[in-house]
Amino acid sequence: MKKKVYSILVLSIVQAVGAGLVLWLWSLFITNAEKWMNVGNNQPSVASMVVLPSVFIITAVMSGGAVLGYPLALVLKGRWYGAISLVALTLTWLGLLAAILISIY
């Protein structure tokens, strides 16, 4: 029992850090996207209208899969308590990570 709690705790931290990393890369991309995608006269290019939503969808799928993939596998095995606690712990760690980053910056 103690090993299960420890593994869920560690897995939730890893998932939160992974999701935070994906969100950081997304924000880095959005911050610099204007330099890469605008052509003269501040007119957005056709490529920017395709690339920006595509990267957003890819990012959403990656972070959703990272956070909800294993809990979905747990639910399919009938381990509802483990799945719900893993999602709750991951969201808690994400909230703490966001609070720490907001207080630093």
CSV table of C-alpha atoms in Angstrom, one decimal:
chain,number,residue,atom,x,y,z
A,1,MET,CA,0.0,0.0,0.0
A,2,LYS,CA,2.8,2.4,0.9
A,3,LYS,CA,4.6,1.7,-2.4
A,4,LYS,CA,1.4,2.4,-4.4
A,5,VAL,CA,0.9,5.8,-2.6
A,6,TYR,CA,4.6,6.7,-3.2
A,7,SER,CA,4.4,5.7,-6.9
A,8,ILE,CA,1.3,7.7,-7.5
A,9,LEU,CA,2.9,10.7,-5.8
A,10,VAL,CA,6.0,10.5,-7.9
A,11,LEU,CA,4.1,9.9,-11.1
A,12,SER,CA,1.9,12.9,-10.4
A,13,ILE,CA,5.0,15.1,-9.9
A,14,VAL,CA,6.5,13.8,-13.1
A,15,GLN,CA,3.2,14.4,-15.0
A,16,ALA,CA,2.9,17.9,-13.6
A,17,VAL,CA,6.5,18.8,-14.6
A,18,GLY,CA,6.0,17.3,-18.0
A,19,ALA,CA,2.8,19.3,-18.6
A,20,GLY,CA,4.5,22.4,-17.3
A,21,LEU,CA,7.3,21.9,-19.7
A,22,VAL,CA,4.9,21.5,-22.6
A,23,LEU,CA,3.1,24.7,-21.6
A,24,TRP,CA,6.4,26.5,-21.2
A,25,LEU,CA,7.4,25.5,-24.8
A,26,TRP,CA,4.0,26.6,-26.1
A,27,SER,CA,4.3,30.0,-24.4
A,28,LEU,CA,7.9,30.3,-25.8
A,29,PHE,CA,6.6,29.6,-29.3
A,30,ILE,CA,3.7,32.0,-29.0
A,31,THR,CA,6.0,34.8,-27.6
A,32,ASN,CA,8.3,34.5,-30.6
A,33,ALA,CA,5.8,33.5,-33.3
A,34,GLU,CA,5.3,37.1,-34.4
A,35,LYS,CA,8.9,37.4,-35.5
A,36,TRP,CA,8.7,34.2,-37.5
A,37,MET,CA,5.3,34.4,-39.1
A,38,ASN,CA,4.6,38.0,-40.0
A,39,VAL,CA,5.7,39.3,-43.3
A,40,GLY,CA,6.0,43.0,-44.2
A,41,ASN,CA,3.2,45.5,-43.2
A,42,ASN,CA,2.2,43.3,-40.3
A,43,GLN,CA,0.1,41.1,-42.5
A,44,PRO,CA,-0.1,37.5,-41.2
A,45,SER,CA,1.1,35.0,-43.8
A,46,VAL,CA,-1.0,32.0,-44.9
A,47,ALA,CA,1.6,29.7,-43.2
A,48,SER,CA,1.0,31.4,-39.8
A,49,MET,CA,-2.8,30.8,-40.2
A,50,VAL,CA,-2.1,27.1,-40.6
A,51,VAL,CA,0.9,26.6,-38.3
A,52,LEU,CA,-0.4,28.4,-35.2
A,53,PRO,CA,-3.6,26.4,-34.8
A,54,SER,CA,-1.8,23.2,-35.7
A,55,VAL,CA,0.8,23.7,-33.0
A,56,PHE,CA,-1.9,24.6,-30.5
A,57,ILE,CA,-3.8,21.3,-31.3
A,58,ILE,CA,-0.6,19.3,-31.0
A,59,THR,CA,0.3,20.9,-27.7
A,60,ALA,CA,-3.2,20.3,-26.3
A,61,VAL,CA,-3.1,16.6,-27.3
A,62,MET,CA,0.4,16.2,-25.9
A,63,SER,CA,-0.5,17.7,-22.5
A,64,GLY,CA,-3.9,16.0,-22.4
A,65,GLY,CA,-2.3,12.7,-23.1
A,66,ALA,CA,0.5,13.3,-20.6
A,67,VAL,CA,-1.9,14.1,-17.8
A,68,LEU,CA,-4.9,11.9,-18.6
A,69,GLY,CA,-3.3,8.9,-20.5
A,70,TYR,CA,-2.3,6.7,-17.5
A,71,PRO,CA,-5.4,7.6,-15.4
A,72,LEU,CA,-7.5,6.4,-18.3
A,73,ALA,CA,-5.6,3.1,-18.4
A,74,LEU,CA,-6.3,2.8,-14.6
A,75,VAL,CA,-10.0,3.5,-15.1
A,76,LEU,CA,-10.2,0.8,-17.8
A,77,LYS,CA,-8.6,-1.6,-15.3
A,78,GLY,CA,-11.2,-0.7,-12.7
A,79,ARG,CA,-8.9,1.2,-10.4
A,80,TRP,CA,-11.0,4.4,-10.1
A,81,TYR,CA,-9.5,5.5,-6.8
A,82,GLY,CA,-6.0,5.5,-8.2
A,83,ALA,CA,-7.0,7.3,-11.4
A,84,ILE,CA,-8.9,10.1,-9.5
A,85,SER,CA,-6.2,10.5,-7.0
A,86,LEU,CA,-3.5,10.7,-9.7
A,87,VAL,CA,-5.4,13.4,-11.6
A,88,ALA,CA,-6.1,15.3,-8.4
A,89,LEU,CA,-2.5,15.2,-7.3
A,90,THR,CA,-1.2,16.2,-10.8
A,91,LEU,CA,-3.5,19.2,-10.8
A,92,THR,CA,-2.4,20.1,-7.2
A,93,TRP,CA,1.3,19.9,-8.3
A,94,LEU,CA,0.5,22.1,-11.4
A,95,GLY,CA,-1.2,24.6,-9.1
A,96,LEU,CA,1.8,24.7,-6.8
A,97,LEU,CA,4.2,25.0,-9.7
A,98,ALA,CA,2.1,27.9,-11.1
A,99,ALA,CA,2.0,29.6,-7.7
A,100,ILE,CA,5.8,29.3,-7.3
A,101,LEU,CA,6.5,30.6,-10.8
A,102,ILE,CA,4.1,33.5,-10.3
A,103,SER,CA,5.7,34.4,-7.0
A,104,ILE,CA,9.2,34.3,-8.6
A,105,TYR,CA,8.3,36.4,-11.6
